[in-house]
Coordinates of C-alpha atoms in Angstrom, one line a residue:
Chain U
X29 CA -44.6 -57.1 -33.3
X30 CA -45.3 -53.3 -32.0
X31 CA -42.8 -52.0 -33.2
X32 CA -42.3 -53.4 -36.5
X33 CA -45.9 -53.0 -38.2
X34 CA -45.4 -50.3 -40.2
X35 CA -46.0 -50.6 -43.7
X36 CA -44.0 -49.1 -47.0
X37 CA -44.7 -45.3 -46.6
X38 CA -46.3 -45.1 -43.2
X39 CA -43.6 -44.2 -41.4
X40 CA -42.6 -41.5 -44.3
X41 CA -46.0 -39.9 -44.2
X42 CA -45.8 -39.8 -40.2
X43 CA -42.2 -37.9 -40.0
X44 CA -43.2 -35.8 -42.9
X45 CA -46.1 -35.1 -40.7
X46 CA -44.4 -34.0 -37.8
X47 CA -41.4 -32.2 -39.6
X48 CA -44.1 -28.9 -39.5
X49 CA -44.3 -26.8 -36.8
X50 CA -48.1 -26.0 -37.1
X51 CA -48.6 -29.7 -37.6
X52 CA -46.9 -30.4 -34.3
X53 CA -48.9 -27.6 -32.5
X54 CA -52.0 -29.3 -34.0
X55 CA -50.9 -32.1 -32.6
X56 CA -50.6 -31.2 -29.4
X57 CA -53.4 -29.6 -28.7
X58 CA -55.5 -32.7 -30.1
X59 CA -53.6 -34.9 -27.9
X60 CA -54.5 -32.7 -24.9
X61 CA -58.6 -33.0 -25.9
X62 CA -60.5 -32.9 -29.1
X63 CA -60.9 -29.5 -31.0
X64 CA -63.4 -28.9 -34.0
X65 CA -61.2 -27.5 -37.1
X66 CA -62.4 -24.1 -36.8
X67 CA -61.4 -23.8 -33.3
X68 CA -58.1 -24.7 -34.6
X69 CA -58.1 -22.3 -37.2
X70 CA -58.7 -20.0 -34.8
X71 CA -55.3 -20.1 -33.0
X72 CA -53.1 -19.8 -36.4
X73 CA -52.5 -16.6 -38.7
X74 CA -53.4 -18.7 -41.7
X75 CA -56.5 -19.9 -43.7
X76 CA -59.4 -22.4 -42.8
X77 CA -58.2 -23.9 -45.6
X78 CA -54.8 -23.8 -45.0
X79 CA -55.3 -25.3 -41.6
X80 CA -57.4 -27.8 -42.8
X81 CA -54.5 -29.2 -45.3
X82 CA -52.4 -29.4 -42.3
X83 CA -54.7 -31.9 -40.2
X84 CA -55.7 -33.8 -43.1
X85 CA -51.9 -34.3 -43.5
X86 CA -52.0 -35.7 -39.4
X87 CA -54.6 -37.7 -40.8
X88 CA -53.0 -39.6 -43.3
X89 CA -50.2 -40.5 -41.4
X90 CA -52.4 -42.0 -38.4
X91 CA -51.5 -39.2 -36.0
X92 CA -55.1 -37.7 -35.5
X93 CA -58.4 -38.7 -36.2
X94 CA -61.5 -37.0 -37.0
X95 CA -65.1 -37.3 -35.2
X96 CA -68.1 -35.9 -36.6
X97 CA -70.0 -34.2 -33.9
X98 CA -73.2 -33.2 -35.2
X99 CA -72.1 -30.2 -38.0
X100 CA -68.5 -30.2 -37.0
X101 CA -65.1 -32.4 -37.1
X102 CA -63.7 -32.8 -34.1
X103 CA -59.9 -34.0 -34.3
X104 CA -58.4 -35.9 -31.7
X105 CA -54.6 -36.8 -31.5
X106 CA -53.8 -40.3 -31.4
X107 CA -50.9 -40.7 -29.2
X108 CA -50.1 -44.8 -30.2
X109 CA -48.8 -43.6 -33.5
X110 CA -46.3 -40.8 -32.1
X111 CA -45.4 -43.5 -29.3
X112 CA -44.2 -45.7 -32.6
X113 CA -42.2 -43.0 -34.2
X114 CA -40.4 -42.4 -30.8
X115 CA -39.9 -45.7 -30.3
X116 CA -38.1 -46.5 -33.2
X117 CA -35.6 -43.4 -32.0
X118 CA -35.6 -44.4 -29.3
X119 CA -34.2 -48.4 -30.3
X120 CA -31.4 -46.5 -32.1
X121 CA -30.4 -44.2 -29.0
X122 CA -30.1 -47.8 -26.6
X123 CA -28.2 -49.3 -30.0
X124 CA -25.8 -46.4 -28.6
X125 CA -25.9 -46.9 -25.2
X126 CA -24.6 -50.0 -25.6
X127 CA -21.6 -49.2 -27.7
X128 CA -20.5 -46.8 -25.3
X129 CA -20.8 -49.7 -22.3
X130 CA -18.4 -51.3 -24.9
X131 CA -16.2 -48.3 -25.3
X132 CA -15.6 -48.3 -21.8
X133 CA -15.1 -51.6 -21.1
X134 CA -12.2 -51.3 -23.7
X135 CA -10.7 -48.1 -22.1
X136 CA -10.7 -50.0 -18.7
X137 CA -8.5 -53.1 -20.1
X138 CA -6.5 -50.5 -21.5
X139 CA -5.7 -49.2 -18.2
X140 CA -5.6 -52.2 -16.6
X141 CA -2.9 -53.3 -18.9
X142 CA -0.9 -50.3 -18.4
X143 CA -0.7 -49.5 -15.0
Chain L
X19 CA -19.1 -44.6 -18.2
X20 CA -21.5 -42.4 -17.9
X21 CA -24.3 -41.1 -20.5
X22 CA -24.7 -37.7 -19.6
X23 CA -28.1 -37.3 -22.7
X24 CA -29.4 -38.8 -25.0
X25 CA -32.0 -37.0 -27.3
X26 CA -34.4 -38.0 -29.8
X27 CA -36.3 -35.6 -32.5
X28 CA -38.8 -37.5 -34.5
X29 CA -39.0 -33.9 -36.6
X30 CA -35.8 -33.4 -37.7
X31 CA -34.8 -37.4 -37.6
X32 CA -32.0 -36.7 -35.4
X33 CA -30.3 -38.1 -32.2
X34 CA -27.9 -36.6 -30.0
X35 CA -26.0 -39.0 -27.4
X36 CA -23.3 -37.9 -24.7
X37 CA -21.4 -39.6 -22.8
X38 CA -18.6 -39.3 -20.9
X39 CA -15.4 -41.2 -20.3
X40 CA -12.4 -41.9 -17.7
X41 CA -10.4 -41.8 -20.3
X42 CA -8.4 -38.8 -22.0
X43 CA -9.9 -37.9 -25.4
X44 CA -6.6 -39.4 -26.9
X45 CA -7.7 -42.7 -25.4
X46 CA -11.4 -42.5 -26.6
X47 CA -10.0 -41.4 -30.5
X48 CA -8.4 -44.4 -30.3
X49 CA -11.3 -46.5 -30.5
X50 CA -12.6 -44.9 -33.6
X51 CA -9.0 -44.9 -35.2
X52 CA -7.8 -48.7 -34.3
X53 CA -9.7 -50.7 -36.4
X54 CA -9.1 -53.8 -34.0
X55 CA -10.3 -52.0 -31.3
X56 CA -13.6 -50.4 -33.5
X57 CA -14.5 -53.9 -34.1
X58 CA -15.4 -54.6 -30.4
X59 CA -17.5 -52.1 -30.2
X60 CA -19.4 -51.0 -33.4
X61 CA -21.3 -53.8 -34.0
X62 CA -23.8 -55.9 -31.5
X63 CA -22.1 -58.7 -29.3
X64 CA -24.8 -60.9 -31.3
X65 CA -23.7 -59.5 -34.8
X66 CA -19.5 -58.5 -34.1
X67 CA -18.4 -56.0 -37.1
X68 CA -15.2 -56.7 -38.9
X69 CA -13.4 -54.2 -41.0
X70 CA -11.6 -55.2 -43.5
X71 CA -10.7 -51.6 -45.1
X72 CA -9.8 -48.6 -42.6
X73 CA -8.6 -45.8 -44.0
X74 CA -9.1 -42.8 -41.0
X75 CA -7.8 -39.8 -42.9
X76 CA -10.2 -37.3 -44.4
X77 CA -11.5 -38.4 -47.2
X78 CA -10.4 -42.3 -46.5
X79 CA -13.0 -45.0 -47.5
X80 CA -14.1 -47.7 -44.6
X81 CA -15.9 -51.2 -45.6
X82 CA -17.1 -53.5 -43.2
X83 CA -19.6 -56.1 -42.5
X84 CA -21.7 -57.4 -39.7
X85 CA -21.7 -61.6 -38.8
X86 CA -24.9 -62.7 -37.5
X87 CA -25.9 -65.6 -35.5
X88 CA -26.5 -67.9 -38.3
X89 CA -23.6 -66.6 -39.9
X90 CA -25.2 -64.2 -42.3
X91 CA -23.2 -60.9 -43.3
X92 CA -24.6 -57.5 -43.7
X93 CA -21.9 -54.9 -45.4
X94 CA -21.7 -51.5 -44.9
X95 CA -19.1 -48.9 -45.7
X96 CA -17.7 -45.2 -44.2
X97 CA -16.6 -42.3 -45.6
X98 CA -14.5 -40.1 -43.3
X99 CA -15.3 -36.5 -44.5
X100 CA -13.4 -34.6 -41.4
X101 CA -10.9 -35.5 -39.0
X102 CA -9.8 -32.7 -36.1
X103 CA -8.0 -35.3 -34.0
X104 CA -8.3 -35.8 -31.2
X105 CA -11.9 -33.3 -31.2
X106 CA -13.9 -33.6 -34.4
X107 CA -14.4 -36.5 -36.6
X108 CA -17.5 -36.5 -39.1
X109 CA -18.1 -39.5 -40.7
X110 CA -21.0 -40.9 -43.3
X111 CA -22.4 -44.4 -42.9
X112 CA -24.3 -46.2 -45.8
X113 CA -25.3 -49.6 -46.6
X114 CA -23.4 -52.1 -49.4
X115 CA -24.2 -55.0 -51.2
X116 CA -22.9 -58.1 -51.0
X117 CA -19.4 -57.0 -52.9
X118 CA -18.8 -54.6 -50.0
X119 CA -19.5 -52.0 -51.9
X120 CA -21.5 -48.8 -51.6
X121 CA -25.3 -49.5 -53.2
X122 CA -26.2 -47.1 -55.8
X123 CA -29.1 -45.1 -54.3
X124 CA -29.0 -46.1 -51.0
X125 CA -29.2 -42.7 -48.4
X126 CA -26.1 -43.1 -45.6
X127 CA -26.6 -41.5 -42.3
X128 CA -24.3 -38.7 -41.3
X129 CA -22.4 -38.8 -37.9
X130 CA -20.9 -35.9 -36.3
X131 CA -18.9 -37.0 -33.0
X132 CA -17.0 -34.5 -30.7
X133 CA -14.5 -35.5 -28.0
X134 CA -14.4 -32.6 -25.4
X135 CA -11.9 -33.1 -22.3
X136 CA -13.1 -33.0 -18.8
X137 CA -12.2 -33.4 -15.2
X138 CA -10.1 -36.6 -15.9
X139 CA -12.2 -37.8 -18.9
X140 CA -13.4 -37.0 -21.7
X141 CA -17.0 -36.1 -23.1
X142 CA -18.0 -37.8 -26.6
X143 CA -20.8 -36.6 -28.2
X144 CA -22.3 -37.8 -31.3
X145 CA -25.1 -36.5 -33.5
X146 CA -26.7 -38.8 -36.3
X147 CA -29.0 -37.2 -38.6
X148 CA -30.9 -39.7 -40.8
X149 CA -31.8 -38.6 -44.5
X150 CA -34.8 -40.6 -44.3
X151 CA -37.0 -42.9 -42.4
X152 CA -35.9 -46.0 -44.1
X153 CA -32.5 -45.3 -43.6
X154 CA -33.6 -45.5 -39.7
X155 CA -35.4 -48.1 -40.4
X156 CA -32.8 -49.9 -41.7
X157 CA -30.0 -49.2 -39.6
X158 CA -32.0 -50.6 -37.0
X159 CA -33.3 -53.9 -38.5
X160 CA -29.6 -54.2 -39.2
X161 CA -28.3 -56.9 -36.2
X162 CA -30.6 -55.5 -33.3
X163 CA -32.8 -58.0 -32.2
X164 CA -30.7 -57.2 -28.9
X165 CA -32.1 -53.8 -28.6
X166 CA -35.0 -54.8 -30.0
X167 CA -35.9 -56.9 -27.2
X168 CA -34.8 -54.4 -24.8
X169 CA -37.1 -51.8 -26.7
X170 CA -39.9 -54.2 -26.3
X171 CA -39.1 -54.1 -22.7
X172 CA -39.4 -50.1 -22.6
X173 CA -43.1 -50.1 -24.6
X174 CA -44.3 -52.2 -21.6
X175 CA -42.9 -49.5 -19.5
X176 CA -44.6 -46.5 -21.3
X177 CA -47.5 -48.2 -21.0
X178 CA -47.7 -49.1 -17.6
X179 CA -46.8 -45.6 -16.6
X180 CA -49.5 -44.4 -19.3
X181 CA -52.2 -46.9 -17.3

């Protein structure tokens, strides 16, 4: 099943991922087209190193990948494992939706019984 | 019934649903108060919740469990930390064992619901913020093969507007 293969940790390493705002802009911009690490590095008022960390982070949790492409890395975003994530969300937001059909299905008895 | 948003952010492992109601917000308070009337809406059709403690003052303790289609039970409990009624109720929601009771370690979620009046109705809104991903995880393998197949149906959807 899709939705259910996550193993112990995955999902952890994938939110953790993505509760960084650099991480998320990183992500973006992978998932947009493949940048090398420097030209990443680049856009953010931090280190080489620094940004570095942060994809290798992405990396762990299966949300980019890296290419080598003759001396550099390219990393590209991998949009099935944020589709995952959201989906799982997403299951709990229709888990609502439903209760509130319910909800109003016992409001309109309600009025049906008093009126 | 109408649901107005509903909001998903996989950073902050929250989700925000609105909806709004022909009802008056006394009306829709009700259905979180009257436990009889909780129970036909809280849990799945497939998985119906019973609660067999209901106590909906602040502070109050809630247990309850979920019956399955082969008849197996899955308990879980409240804790009602605010009540503003008929507008705020906050409420935390956590897993138990087979006692009914609380388990030691286990994260709950924490609900925040609003009841605002409108035209004639009245808008609910409830934010759930998860501690962690297995508590979402959880919560959701908890009686939803329902939504489970409907989610299945929505991937097929992604991806054919992704094709």
């Amino acid at each position: 099943m899709v939705v259910d293969d996550w193993s112990d940790g995955e999902l952890d390493r994938v939110f953790h991922a993505l509760a960084d705002p650099t991480r998320r802009d990183i992500l973006v911009r992978t998932m947009r087209a493949g940048e090398s690490v420097s030209s990443l590095a680049g856009h953010y008022r931090m280190s080489f190193a620094a940004v570095q960390k942060h994809v290798a982070v992405l990396e762990r949790a299966g949300l980019v990948n890296k290419q080598r492409h003759g001396r550099e890395q390219i990393v590209h975003g991998d949009p099935e494992t944020l589709r995952r994530a959201t989906t799982l969300l997403e299951r709990y937001e229709r888990l609502w939706t439903d209760r509130a059909t319910r909800i109003a299905g016992i409001l309109a008895d309600e009025e049906g019984n008093t009126t | 019934m109408t649901v107005l948003d509903s909001t998903t952010d996989p950073a902050t492992l929250t989700m925000t649903f609105v909806a709004e109601f022909d009802a008056a917000p006394e009306a829709v308070w009700q259905v979180w108060e009257d436990p009889r009337k909780l129970e036909r809406w809280w849990g799945p059709p497939t998985y119906p919740a019973t609660f067999t403690r209901h106590e909906f003052v602040e502070g109050g303790e809630c247990r309850y469990h979920m019956t399955g289609p082969e008849g197996d039970q899955h308990h879980a409990w409240w804790r009602i930390e605010s009540i503003g009624k008929p507008h705020t109720l906050e409420l935390t929601d956590g897993f138990a064992g087979d006692d009914g009771e609380p388990l030691p370690g286990d994260e709950p979620v924490t609900m925040r619901v609003t009841f605002e009046p409108t035209d004639g109705g009245t808008r609910m809104t409830t934010v759930t913020h998860f501690v962690s991903t297995e508590q979402l995880e959880k919560m959701l393998e908890m009686g939803m093969q329902e939504g489970m197949r409907l989610a299945m149906g929505q991937i097929d959807a992604v991806l054919a507007s992704a094709a």
